Short mmCIF file of N, CA and C in Angstrom, two decimals:
data_model
loop_
_atom_site.label_atom_id
_atom_site.label_comp_id
_atom_site.label_asym_id
_atom_site.label_seq_id
_atom_site.Cartn_x
_atom_site.Cartn_y
_atom_site.Cartn_z
N MET A 1 -5.10 1.45 -6.76
CA MET A 1 -4.37 0.14 -7.06
C MET A 1 -4.74 -1.08 -5.83
N PRO A 2 -3.53 -0.85 -5.11
CA PRO A 2 -3.85 -2.03 -4.06
C PRO A 2 -4.88 -1.46 -3.09
N PHE A 3 -5.34 -2.55 -2.29
CA PHE A 3 -6.30 -2.33 -1.17
C PHE A 3 -5.94 -3.09 -0.08
N TYR A 4 -5.58 -2.58 0.93
CA TYR A 4 -5.12 -3.01 2.28
C TYR A 4 -6.28 -3.06 3.31
N GLU A 5 -6.63 -4.19 3.79
CA GLU A 5 -7.75 -4.07 4.87
C GLU A 5 -7.05 -4.80 6.10
N ILE A 6 -7.06 -3.93 7.32
CA ILE A 6 -6.61 -4.35 8.58
C ILE A 6 -7.62 -4.59 9.54
N TYR A 7 -7.83 -5.84 9.65
CA TYR A 7 -8.82 -6.42 10.78
C TYR A 7 -8.07 -6.61 12.13
N HIS A 8 -8.40 -5.89 13.09
CA HIS A 8 -7.84 -5.80 14.41
C HIS A 8 -8.90 -6.02 15.44
N HIS A 9 -8.58 -6.93 16.55
CA HIS A 9 -9.40 -7.11 17.70
C HIS A 9 -8.85 -6.33 18.66
N CYS A 10 -7.55 -5.84 18.69
CA CYS A 10 -6.89 -5.05 19.74
C CYS A 10 -7.27 -3.63 19.39
N PRO A 11 -7.40 -2.85 20.30
CA PRO A 11 -7.70 -1.36 20.04
C PRO A 11 -6.55 -0.64 19.28
N LEU A 12 -6.87 0.11 18.54
CA LEU A 12 -5.98 0.93 17.69
C LEU A 12 -6.14 2.31 17.86
N SER A 13 -5.31 3.28 18.27
CA SER A 13 -5.69 4.58 18.42
C SER A 13 -5.82 5.22 16.87
N ILE A 14 -6.29 6.41 16.77
CA ILE A 14 -6.32 7.12 15.59
C ILE A 14 -4.80 7.26 15.13
N SER A 15 -4.15 7.61 15.84
CA SER A 15 -2.56 7.99 15.67
C SER A 15 -2.07 6.79 15.15
N GLN A 16 -2.31 5.47 15.70
CA GLN A 16 -1.81 4.13 15.32
C GLN A 16 -2.25 3.86 13.91
N GLN A 17 -3.61 4.11 13.70
CA GLN A 17 -4.05 3.95 12.36
C GLN A 17 -3.57 4.78 11.21
N ASP A 18 -3.50 6.11 11.72
CA ASP A 18 -2.84 6.81 10.65
C ASP A 18 -1.18 6.63 10.22
N GLU A 19 -0.56 6.01 11.48
CA GLU A 19 0.76 5.74 11.32
C GLU A 19 0.88 4.53 10.28
N LEU A 20 0.20 3.56 10.65
CA LEU A 20 0.25 2.28 9.95
C LEU A 20 -0.26 2.35 8.53
N ALA A 21 -1.23 3.12 8.28
CA ALA A 21 -1.73 3.46 6.94
C ALA A 21 -0.58 4.19 6.10
N ALA A 22 0.04 5.26 6.78
CA ALA A 22 1.21 5.97 5.87
C ALA A 22 2.34 4.96 5.65
N ALA A 23 2.65 3.86 6.86
CA ALA A 23 3.68 3.02 6.71
C ALA A 23 3.43 2.14 5.46
N ILE A 24 2.09 1.50 5.47
CA ILE A 24 1.81 0.68 4.33
C ILE A 24 1.88 1.22 3.05
N THR A 25 1.23 2.43 2.78
CA THR A 25 1.49 3.34 1.59
C THR A 25 2.76 3.40 1.12
N ASP A 26 3.62 4.01 2.28
CA ASP A 26 5.18 4.11 1.63
C ASP A 26 5.65 2.71 1.36
N ILE A 27 5.62 1.71 1.95
CA ILE A 27 6.07 0.39 1.64
C ILE A 27 5.78 -0.13 0.29
N HIS A 28 4.47 0.03 0.00
CA HIS A 28 3.84 -0.33 -1.34
C HIS A 28 4.33 0.48 -2.45
N ALA A 29 4.42 1.72 -2.11
CA ALA A 29 4.68 2.74 -3.07
C ALA A 29 6.16 2.57 -3.65
N HIS A 30 7.04 2.48 -2.67
CA HIS A 30 8.58 2.21 -2.80
C HIS A 30 8.69 0.79 -3.33
N LYS A 31 8.17 -0.10 -2.81
CA LYS A 31 8.36 -1.42 -3.39
C LYS A 31 8.01 -1.58 -4.82
N PHE A 32 6.93 -1.15 -5.22
CA PHE A 32 6.29 -1.49 -6.56
C PHE A 32 6.40 -0.13 -7.57
N GLY A 33 6.74 1.06 -7.13
CA GLY A 33 6.71 2.23 -8.05
C GLY A 33 5.21 2.69 -7.97
N ALA A 34 4.36 2.39 -7.26
CA ALA A 34 2.79 2.89 -7.19
C ALA A 34 2.77 4.34 -6.88
N LEU A 35 2.04 5.11 -7.36
CA LEU A 35 1.66 6.55 -6.78
C LEU A 35 0.94 6.26 -5.60
N LYS A 36 1.37 6.86 -4.50
CA LYS A 36 0.91 6.99 -3.03
C LYS A 36 -0.62 7.10 -3.20
N ASN A 37 -1.15 7.91 -4.02
CA ASN A 37 -2.52 8.28 -3.87
C ASN A 37 -3.42 7.26 -4.53
N PHE A 38 -2.89 6.07 -4.96
CA PHE A 38 -3.77 4.78 -5.49
C PHE A 38 -3.45 3.64 -4.38
N VAL A 39 -2.92 4.06 -3.21
CA VAL A 39 -2.76 2.86 -2.31
C VAL A 39 -3.71 3.15 -1.15
N ASN A 40 -4.80 2.14 -1.10
CA ASN A 40 -6.05 2.39 -0.28
C ASN A 40 -5.69 1.25 1.15
N VAL A 41 -5.87 1.93 2.11
CA VAL A 41 -5.80 1.28 3.41
C VAL A 41 -7.17 1.51 4.22
N SER A 42 -7.71 0.39 4.75
CA SER A 42 -8.91 0.72 5.59
C SER A 42 -8.71 -0.13 6.96
N PHE A 43 -9.43 0.08 7.81
CA PHE A 43 -9.55 -0.46 9.25
C PHE A 43 -10.67 -0.91 9.61
N LYS A 44 -10.77 -2.23 10.32
CA LYS A 44 -12.15 -2.70 10.65
C LYS A 44 -11.88 -3.33 12.04
N ASP A 45 -12.43 -2.64 12.95
CA ASP A 45 -12.44 -3.40 14.32
C ASP A 45 -13.37 -4.57 14.49
N ILE A 46 -12.71 -5.70 14.83
CA ILE A 46 -13.30 -7.02 14.82
C ILE A 46 -13.38 -7.56 16.21
N SER A 47 -13.35 -6.80 17.17
CA SER A 47 -13.30 -7.15 18.42
C SER A 47 -14.57 -7.92 18.97
N THR A 48 -15.66 -7.50 18.46
CA THR A 48 -16.92 -8.07 18.90
C THR A 48 -17.37 -9.12 17.80
N ALA A 49 -16.65 -9.33 16.58
CA ALA A 49 -16.94 -10.37 15.67
C ALA A 49 -16.35 -11.76 15.92
N PRO A 50 -17.25 -12.72 15.99
CA PRO A 50 -16.78 -14.16 16.31
C PRO A 50 -15.74 -14.41 15.30
N ARG A 51 -14.38 -15.11 15.66
CA ARG A 51 -13.56 -15.50 14.65
C ARG A 51 -13.21 -16.84 15.11
N TYR A 52 -12.99 -17.70 14.19
CA TYR A 52 -12.65 -19.29 14.44
C TYR A 52 -11.18 -19.50 13.79
N ILE A 53 -10.50 -20.31 14.34
CA ILE A 53 -9.27 -20.93 13.99
C ILE A 53 -9.31 -22.16 14.43
N ALA A 54 -9.05 -23.32 13.55
CA ALA A 54 -9.26 -24.64 13.76
C ALA A 54 -10.45 -24.95 14.50
N GLY A 55 -11.68 -24.33 14.15
CA GLY A 55 -12.98 -24.51 14.80
C GLY A 55 -13.14 -24.04 15.93
N LYS A 56 -12.07 -23.34 16.58
CA LYS A 56 -12.27 -22.75 18.00
C LYS A 56 -12.32 -21.33 17.90
N ARG A 57 -13.18 -20.61 18.85
CA ARG A 57 -13.41 -19.05 18.60
C ARG A 57 -11.98 -18.62 19.41
N GLN A 58 -11.50 -17.61 18.71
CA GLN A 58 -10.37 -17.07 19.14
C GLN A 58 -10.22 -15.63 18.40
N THR A 59 -9.26 -14.72 18.98
CA THR A 59 -9.02 -13.52 18.43
C THR A 59 -7.84 -13.59 17.71
N SER A 60 -7.68 -12.64 16.72
CA SER A 60 -6.44 -12.26 15.99
C SER A 60 -6.32 -11.03 15.18
N ASN A 61 -5.24 -10.45 14.87
CA ASN A 61 -5.10 -9.46 14.23
C ASN A 61 -4.63 -9.80 12.79
N GLN A 62 -5.26 -9.38 11.59
CA GLN A 62 -4.87 -9.71 10.32
C GLN A 62 -5.05 -8.61 9.28
N ILE A 63 -3.94 -8.84 8.20
CA ILE A 63 -4.06 -7.68 7.13
C ILE A 63 -4.24 -8.57 5.85
N PHE A 64 -5.25 -8.19 5.03
CA PHE A 64 -5.22 -8.73 3.72
C PHE A 64 -5.14 -7.67 2.62
N ALA A 65 -4.42 -8.04 1.72
CA ALA A 65 -3.99 -7.14 0.49
C ALA A 65 -4.64 -7.50 -0.80
N TRP A 66 -5.23 -6.90 -1.46
CA TRP A 66 -5.78 -7.10 -2.78
C TRP A 66 -4.73 -6.40 -3.91
N VAL A 67 -4.09 -6.95 -4.60
CA VAL A 67 -3.13 -6.31 -5.56
C VAL A 67 -3.02 -6.84 -7.04
N ARG A 68 -2.57 -6.05 -7.78
CA ARG A 68 -2.31 -6.60 -9.12
C ARG A 68 -0.96 -7.54 -9.19
N THR A 69 -1.03 -8.55 -9.87
CA THR A 69 -0.10 -9.31 -9.99
C THR A 69 0.30 -9.38 -11.46
N GLY A 70 1.64 -9.80 -11.81
CA GLY A 70 2.03 -9.92 -13.06
C GLY A 70 3.71 -10.43 -13.34
N PRO A 71 4.15 -10.70 -14.20
CA PRO A 71 5.47 -11.02 -14.23
C PRO A 71 6.49 -10.21 -13.73
N SER A 72 6.38 -8.90 -13.41
CA SER A 72 7.37 -7.98 -12.94
C SER A 72 7.28 -8.03 -11.45
N ARG A 73 6.40 -8.81 -10.91
CA ARG A 73 6.37 -8.84 -9.35
C ARG A 73 6.49 -10.50 -9.04
N THR A 74 7.68 -10.81 -8.35
CA THR A 74 8.16 -12.12 -7.97
C THR A 74 7.53 -12.56 -6.64
N GLN A 75 7.52 -13.90 -6.50
CA GLN A 75 7.38 -14.27 -5.04
C GLN A 75 8.18 -13.72 -4.04
N GLU A 76 9.27 -13.35 -4.27
CA GLU A 76 10.21 -12.85 -3.43
C GLU A 76 9.93 -11.19 -3.05
N ASP A 77 9.29 -10.63 -4.06
CA ASP A 77 8.68 -9.33 -3.70
C ASP A 77 7.64 -9.50 -2.81
N TRP A 78 6.67 -10.55 -2.96
CA TRP A 78 5.46 -10.52 -2.02
C TRP A 78 6.04 -11.01 -0.67
N ASN A 79 6.88 -11.76 -0.66
CA ASN A 79 7.44 -12.20 0.68
C ASN A 79 8.16 -11.00 1.51
N ASP A 80 8.83 -10.10 0.64
CA ASP A 80 9.37 -8.87 1.14
C ASP A 80 8.45 -7.97 1.60
N LEU A 81 7.48 -7.78 0.93
CA LEU A 81 6.21 -7.02 1.25
C LEU A 81 5.67 -7.45 2.51
N ILE A 82 5.36 -8.57 2.64
CA ILE A 82 4.77 -9.12 3.92
C ILE A 82 5.72 -8.99 5.01
N GLU A 83 7.00 -9.24 4.96
CA GLU A 83 8.03 -8.81 6.10
C GLU A 83 8.05 -7.53 6.56
N GLN A 84 7.87 -6.48 5.20
CA GLN A 84 8.03 -5.08 5.68
C GLN A 84 6.65 -4.76 6.60
N VAL A 85 5.53 -5.26 6.02
CA VAL A 85 4.30 -4.71 6.55
C VAL A 85 4.13 -5.50 8.03
N THR A 86 4.75 -6.65 8.32
CA THR A 86 4.56 -7.20 9.75
C THR A 86 5.50 -6.24 10.47
N LYS A 87 6.65 -5.88 10.04
CA LYS A 87 7.63 -5.16 10.85
C LYS A 87 6.94 -3.65 11.30
N ALA A 88 6.09 -3.08 10.25
CA ALA A 88 5.50 -1.88 10.41
C ALA A 88 4.38 -2.04 11.42
N TRP A 89 3.62 -3.14 11.40
CA TRP A 89 2.72 -3.52 12.50
C TRP A 89 3.38 -3.59 13.92
N ASP A 90 4.40 -4.35 13.84
CA ASP A 90 5.02 -4.61 15.10
C ASP A 90 5.59 -3.33 15.69
N ASN A 91 6.29 -2.50 14.96
CA ASN A 91 6.88 -1.20 15.41
C ASN A 91 5.67 -0.35 15.83
N ILE A 92 4.44 -0.21 15.19
CA ILE A 92 3.49 0.82 15.51
C ILE A 92 2.24 0.19 16.33
N CYS A 93 1.96 -0.85 16.38
CA CYS A 93 0.89 -1.66 17.06
C CYS A 93 1.13 -2.68 18.00
N GLY A 94 2.48 -3.08 18.14
CA GLY A 94 2.81 -4.12 19.04
C GLY A 94 2.88 -3.88 20.31
N THR A 95 2.79 -2.59 20.84
CA THR A 95 2.82 -2.40 22.23
C THR A 95 1.52 -1.97 22.37
N PRO A 96 0.77 -2.70 23.40
CA PRO A 96 -0.65 -2.48 23.77
C PRO A 96 -0.92 -1.05 24.36
N LEU A 97 -2.14 -0.50 24.21
CA LEU A 97 -2.39 0.80 24.62
C LEU A 97 -2.53 0.52 26.21
N PRO A 98 -2.40 1.65 26.89
CA PRO A 98 -2.87 1.40 28.36
C PRO A 98 -4.33 1.03 28.56
N GLN A 99 -4.44 0.19 29.59
CA GLN A 99 -5.66 -0.61 29.81
C GLN A 99 -6.02 -0.01 31.27
N ALA A 100 -7.36 0.00 31.37
CA ALA A 100 -7.96 0.48 32.79
C ALA A 100 -7.50 -0.63 33.79
N LYS A 101 -7.36 -0.28 35.16
CA LYS A 101 -7.10 -1.26 35.97
C LYS A 101 -8.12 -2.36 36.14
N GLY A 102 -7.54 -3.53 36.13
CA GLY A 102 -8.15 -4.97 36.15
C GLY A 102 -8.68 -5.54 34.73
N ARG A 103 -8.41 -4.44 33.76
CA ARG A 103 -8.60 -5.23 32.49
C ARG A 103 -7.62 -5.88 31.91
N THR A 104 -7.70 -7.08 31.10
CA THR A 104 -6.62 -7.77 30.56
C THR A 104 -6.12 -7.06 29.12
N THR A 105 -4.74 -7.23 29.06
CA THR A 105 -4.25 -6.51 27.96
C THR A 105 -4.33 -7.36 26.82
N PRO A 106 -4.89 -6.85 25.60
CA PRO A 106 -5.45 -7.49 24.53
C PRO A 106 -4.15 -7.93 23.77
N ASP A 107 -4.12 -9.19 22.98
CA ASP A 107 -3.03 -9.54 22.14
C ASP A 107 -2.88 -8.56 21.07
N THR A 108 -1.63 -8.04 20.93
CA THR A 108 -1.32 -7.12 19.82
C THR A 108 -0.54 -7.79 18.53
N SER A 109 -0.34 -9.07 18.76
CA SER A 109 0.55 -9.72 17.63
C SER A 109 -0.12 -9.71 16.46
N LEU A 110 0.45 -9.64 15.48
CA LEU A 110 -0.25 -9.80 14.02
C LEU A 110 -0.18 -11.36 13.64
N ARG A 111 -1.35 -12.15 13.38
CA ARG A 111 -1.41 -13.34 13.30
C ARG A 111 -1.02 -13.82 11.66
N MET A 112 -1.61 -12.97 10.77
CA MET A 112 -1.52 -13.18 9.32
C MET A 112 -1.49 -11.76 8.63
N VAL A 113 -0.68 -12.08 7.49
CA VAL A 113 -0.56 -11.00 6.36
C VAL A 113 -0.95 -11.82 5.10
N ALA A 114 -2.09 -11.43 4.52
CA ALA A 114 -2.47 -12.56 3.19
C ALA A 114 -2.31 -11.53 1.98
N VAL A 115 -1.54 -11.68 0.98
CA VAL A 115 -1.75 -10.88 -0.30
C VAL A 115 -2.53 -11.80 -1.24
N MET A 116 -3.59 -11.20 -1.78
CA MET A 116 -4.41 -11.83 -2.93
C MET A 116 -4.10 -11.16 -4.20
N GLY A 117 -3.84 -11.95 -5.20
CA GLY A 117 -3.64 -11.20 -6.50
C GLY A 117 -4.54 -11.12 -7.42
N GLY A 118 -5.87 -11.07 -7.00
CA GLY A 118 -7.10 -11.21 -7.89
C GLY A 118 -7.44 -9.89 -8.52
N LEU A 119 -6.76 -8.77 -8.42
CA LEU A 119 -7.37 -7.66 -8.98
C LEU A 119 -7.09 -7.56 -10.46
N VAL A 120 -8.22 -7.98 -11.21
CA VAL A 120 -8.21 -7.96 -12.69
C VAL A 120 -8.51 -6.73 -13.39
N ALA A 121 -9.21 -5.87 -12.85
CA ALA A 121 -9.50 -4.60 -13.21
C ALA A 121 -9.87 -3.62 -12.32
N ALA A 122 -9.84 -2.34 -12.41
CA ALA A 122 -10.16 -1.02 -11.54
C ALA A 122 -10.28 -0.24 -12.24
N MET A 123 -11.13 0.91 -11.51
CA MET A 123 -11.10 2.44 -11.84
C MET A 123 -11.04 3.11 -10.56
N GLU A 124 -9.96 4.18 -10.55
CA GLU A 124 -9.75 4.93 -9.33
C GLU A 124 -9.77 6.29 -9.81
N ALA A 125 -10.61 7.22 -9.31
CA ALA A 125 -10.46 8.53 -9.35
C ALA A 125 -10.46 8.84 -10.73
N GLY A 126 -11.24 7.94 -11.37
CA GLY A 126 -11.68 8.24 -12.87
C GLY A 126 -10.56 7.79 -13.95
N PHE A 127 -9.55 7.02 -13.32
CA PHE A 127 -8.49 6.31 -14.30
C PHE A 127 -8.83 4.98 -14.15
N VAL A 128 -8.76 4.30 -15.32
CA VAL A 128 -8.55 2.83 -15.29
C VAL A 128 -7.27 2.34 -14.95
N ILE A 129 -7.03 1.54 -14.15
CA ILE A 129 -5.89 1.13 -13.51
C ILE A 129 -5.17 0.08 -14.47
N PRO A 130 -3.83 0.30 -14.76
CA PRO A 130 -3.01 -0.67 -15.86
C PRO A 130 -2.79 -1.89 -14.96
N GLN A 131 -2.50 -2.86 -15.92
CA GLN A 131 -2.09 -4.13 -15.35
C GLN A 131 -0.63 -3.97 -14.62
N ALA A 132 -0.32 -4.68 -13.72
CA ALA A 132 0.97 -4.72 -13.27
C ALA A 132 2.00 -4.80 -14.40
N GLY A 133 3.14 -3.76 -14.10
CA GLY A 133 4.02 -3.64 -15.20
C GLY A 133 3.89 -2.62 -16.25
N GLY A 134 2.60 -2.29 -16.26
CA GLY A 134 2.21 -1.23 -17.27
C GLY A 134 2.09 0.28 -16.64
N ASP A 135 2.78 0.52 -15.46
CA ASP A 135 2.63 1.65 -14.71
C ASP A 135 3.39 2.79 -15.54
N ALA A 136 4.50 2.54 -15.99
CA ALA A 136 5.47 3.55 -16.66
C ALA A 136 4.52 4.38 -17.85
N GLN A 137 4.05 3.32 -18.67
CA GLN A 137 3.28 3.83 -19.99
C GLN A 137 2.09 4.55 -19.49
N TRP A 138 1.24 3.93 -18.49
CA TRP A 138 0.08 4.61 -17.95
C TRP A 138 0.41 6.08 -17.29
N MET A 139 1.59 6.14 -16.59
CA MET A 139 1.65 7.45 -16.14
C MET A 139 2.11 8.35 -17.29
N ARG A 140 2.74 7.85 -18.30
CA ARG A 140 2.96 8.93 -19.38
C ARG A 140 1.64 9.20 -19.95
N ASP A 141 0.79 8.16 -20.37
CA ASP A 141 -0.47 8.46 -21.00
C ASP A 141 -1.43 9.50 -20.23
N ASN A 142 -1.26 9.45 -18.88
CA ASN A 142 -2.30 10.08 -18.07
C ASN A 142 -1.64 11.49 -17.46
N TRP A 143 -0.15 11.76 -17.62
CA TRP A 143 0.26 12.72 -16.77
C TRP A 143 -0.33 14.22 -16.99
N GLU A 144 -0.72 14.41 -18.33
CA GLU A 144 -1.39 15.77 -18.44
C GLU A 144 -2.67 15.99 -17.86
N ALA A 145 -3.43 14.82 -17.75
CA ALA A 145 -4.78 14.87 -16.83
C ALA A 145 -4.39 14.90 -15.32
N PHE A 146 -3.55 14.30 -14.82
CA PHE A 146 -3.02 14.17 -13.59
C PHE A 146 -2.73 15.81 -13.24
N LYS A 147 -1.82 16.42 -14.14
CA LYS A 147 -1.44 17.71 -13.82
C LYS A 147 -2.76 18.77 -13.93
N GLN A 148 -3.61 18.54 -14.93
CA GLN A 148 -4.86 19.29 -14.98
C GLN A 148 -5.63 19.26 -13.88
N ARG A 149 -5.79 18.18 -13.23
CA ARG A 149 -6.48 18.07 -11.99
C ARG A 149 -5.80 18.67 -10.80
N ALA A 150 -4.47 18.66 -10.77
CA ALA A 150 -3.81 19.30 -9.94
C ALA A 150 -3.78 20.74 -9.95
N ASP A 151 -3.74 21.28 -11.07
CA ASP A 151 -3.80 22.64 -11.27
C ASP A 151 -5.19 23.17 -10.97
N ALA A 152 -6.12 22.48 -11.07
CA ALA A 152 -7.68 22.81 -10.84
C ALA A 152 -7.73 22.72 -9.04
N GLY A 153 -6.77 22.32 -8.52
CA GLY A 153 -6.91 22.40 -7.01
C GLY A 153 -7.27 21.14 -6.36
N GLU A 154 -7.42 19.94 -6.99
CA GLU A 154 -7.67 18.92 -6.45
C GLU A 154 -6.55 18.32 -5.54
N GLN A 155 -6.70 18.44 -4.21
CA GLN A 155 -5.66 18.26 -3.34
C GLN A 155 -4.98 16.86 -3.70
N GLU A 156 -5.93 15.79 -3.84
CA GLU A 156 -5.69 14.47 -3.94
C GLU A 156 -4.23 14.42 -5.38
N PHE A 157 -4.65 15.17 -6.31
CA PHE A 157 -3.82 15.22 -7.49
C PHE A 157 -2.56 16.21 -7.46
N VAL A 158 -2.84 17.18 -6.62
CA VAL A 158 -1.61 17.91 -6.05
C VAL A 158 -0.45 17.18 -5.40
N ASP A 159 -0.90 16.28 -4.42
CA ASP A 159 -0.20 15.42 -3.79
C ASP A 159 0.61 14.37 -4.60
N MET A 160 -0.46 13.84 -5.51
CA MET A 160 0.16 12.96 -6.49
C MET A 160 1.26 13.21 -7.41
N VAL A 161 0.90 14.42 -8.02
CA VAL A 161 2.12 15.11 -8.91
C VAL A 161 3.47 15.36 -8.09
N LYS A 162 3.15 16.01 -6.96
CA LYS A 162 4.45 16.26 -6.07
C LYS A 162 4.99 14.78 -5.76
N ASP A 163 4.20 13.98 -5.44
CA ASP A 163 4.96 12.53 -5.09
C ASP A 163 5.68 12.09 -6.17
N ALA A 164 5.02 12.00 -7.27
CA ALA A 164 5.94 11.47 -8.48
C ALA A 164 7.03 12.27 -8.91
N GLN A 165 6.91 13.61 -8.85
CA GLN A 165 8.05 14.51 -9.08
C GLN A 165 9.09 14.17 -7.97
N ASP A 166 8.85 14.29 -6.63
CA ASP A 166 9.71 14.14 -5.79
C ASP A 166 10.69 12.77 -5.69
N ARG A 167 9.77 11.77 -6.25
CA ARG A 167 10.38 10.31 -6.18
C ARG A 167 11.02 10.00 -7.65
N GLY A 168 11.01 11.02 -8.47
CA GLY A 168 11.75 11.03 -10.01
C GLY A 168 10.96 10.07 -10.73
N LEU A 169 9.78 9.95 -10.54
CA LEU A 169 9.01 8.92 -11.43
C LEU A 169 8.43 9.58 -12.58
N VAL A 170 8.52 10.74 -12.88
CA VAL A 170 8.26 11.56 -14.12
C VAL A 170 9.44 11.82 -15.00
N GLU A 171 9.01 11.98 -16.37
CA GLU A 171 10.13 12.18 -17.22
C GLU A 171 10.48 13.61 -17.15
N GLY A 172 11.70 13.97 -17.33
CA GLY A 172 12.34 15.29 -17.48
C GLY A 172 12.82 15.62 -18.85
N GLN A 173 13.92 16.17 -18.83
CA GLN A 173 14.42 16.65 -20.39
C GLN A 173 15.72 15.91 -20.44
N GLY A 174 15.97 15.54 -21.58
CA GLY A 174 17.36 14.83 -21.95
C GLY A 174 17.75 13.63 -21.12
N ASP A 175 18.84 13.96 -20.54
CA ASP A 175 19.58 12.91 -19.72
C ASP A 175 18.57 12.57 -18.41
N ALA A 176 18.02 13.67 -17.91
CA ALA A 176 17.07 13.46 -16.89
C ALA A 176 15.82 12.59 -17.24
N ASP A 177 15.56 12.81 -18.32
CA ASP A 177 14.37 11.84 -18.75
C ASP A 177 14.65 10.47 -18.83
N LYS A 178 15.92 10.05 -19.32
CA LYS A 178 16.35 8.75 -19.42
C LYS A 178 16.42 8.40 -17.82
N ARG A 179 17.09 9.06 -16.92
CA ARG A 179 17.28 8.64 -15.62
C ARG A 179 15.98 8.30 -14.94
N ALA A 180 15.06 9.04 -15.14
CA ALA A 180 13.65 9.07 -14.44
C ALA A 180 13.12 7.70 -14.97
N GLN A 181 13.24 7.50 -16.28
CA GLN A 181 12.66 6.26 -16.81
C GLN A 181 13.35 5.15 -16.27
N GLN A 182 14.51 5.20 -16.05
CA GLN A 182 15.12 3.87 -15.74
C GLN A 182 14.86 3.55 -14.11
N ARG A 183 14.85 4.81 -13.45
CA ARG A 183 14.58 4.55 -11.98
C ARG A 183 13.11 4.01 -11.77
N LEU A 184 12.16 4.43 -12.77
CA LEU A 184 10.88 3.78 -12.65
C LEU A 184 10.93 2.22 -12.99
N GLU A 185 11.56 2.16 -14.09
CA GLU A 185 11.55 0.71 -14.58
C GLU A 185 12.17 -0.21 -13.66
N GLU A 186 13.43 0.39 -12.97
CA GLU A 186 14.03 -0.48 -11.81
C GLU A 186 12.94 -0.78 -10.68
N MET A 187 12.39 0.24 -10.24
CA MET A 187 11.28 0.18 -9.15
C MET A 187 10.09 -0.87 -9.63
N LEU A 188 9.74 -0.71 -10.72
CA LEU A 188 8.71 -1.73 -11.27
C LEU A 188 9.44 -3.07 -11.44
N GLY A 189 10.71 -3.35 -11.50
CA GLY A 189 11.15 -4.75 -11.82
C GLY A 189 11.30 -5.00 -13.15
N TRP A 190 11.50 -4.07 -13.95
CA TRP A 190 11.42 -4.61 -15.45
C TRP A 190 12.40 -3.56 -16.35
N GLY A 191 12.78 -3.77 -17.43
CA GLY A 191 13.49 -2.75 -18.05
C GLY A 191 14.97 -3.41 -18.31
N ASP A 192 16.05 -2.59 -18.58
CA ASP A 192 17.50 -3.01 -18.56
C ASP A 192 17.88 -3.85 -17.49
N SER A 193 17.29 -3.10 -16.21
CA SER A 193 17.99 -3.49 -15.22
C SER A 193 17.44 -4.87 -14.39
N ALA A 194 16.32 -5.48 -15.19
CA ALA A 194 15.50 -6.37 -14.48
C ALA A 194 16.29 -7.84 -14.83
#
């Protein structure tokens, strides 16, 4: 669903990349009720790429996110997302890695987080992604297919089914069914609690 691209001019270790990708995935999944398996994060080292700000060559670290927008996601939601992603960057990448003697320490500050809401349609792992706000019905419509792929041993779907069950995003029986639906709708920002 969402696609986050991290453009970094400062060096990031594999463990920093792993930790930042996990943090962004958790932030987005919990903020919008998305399944973690559909949150994509990539890294691009731009330390040798010329970048210009105000017409002058400069270096900077930036994060761009391509997301689905809709009435269930407010400007306040996006601002909060940006703040959480920035805090994750600062906590994980804000301290420079050790440098060889005589080398300058690169700037690890995050100059920009930009969220673009132009994701009109997408297919991922064989499933057409719903419009923002349609996640609950989409999950119900595809749950059996998700479970079949998990039962067939596809690790991505094993993880996804577990994530959805652990977070209470799937329907259960009786009252549990209603509570699971309410939790999902609350996380999505619509339903009776919106």
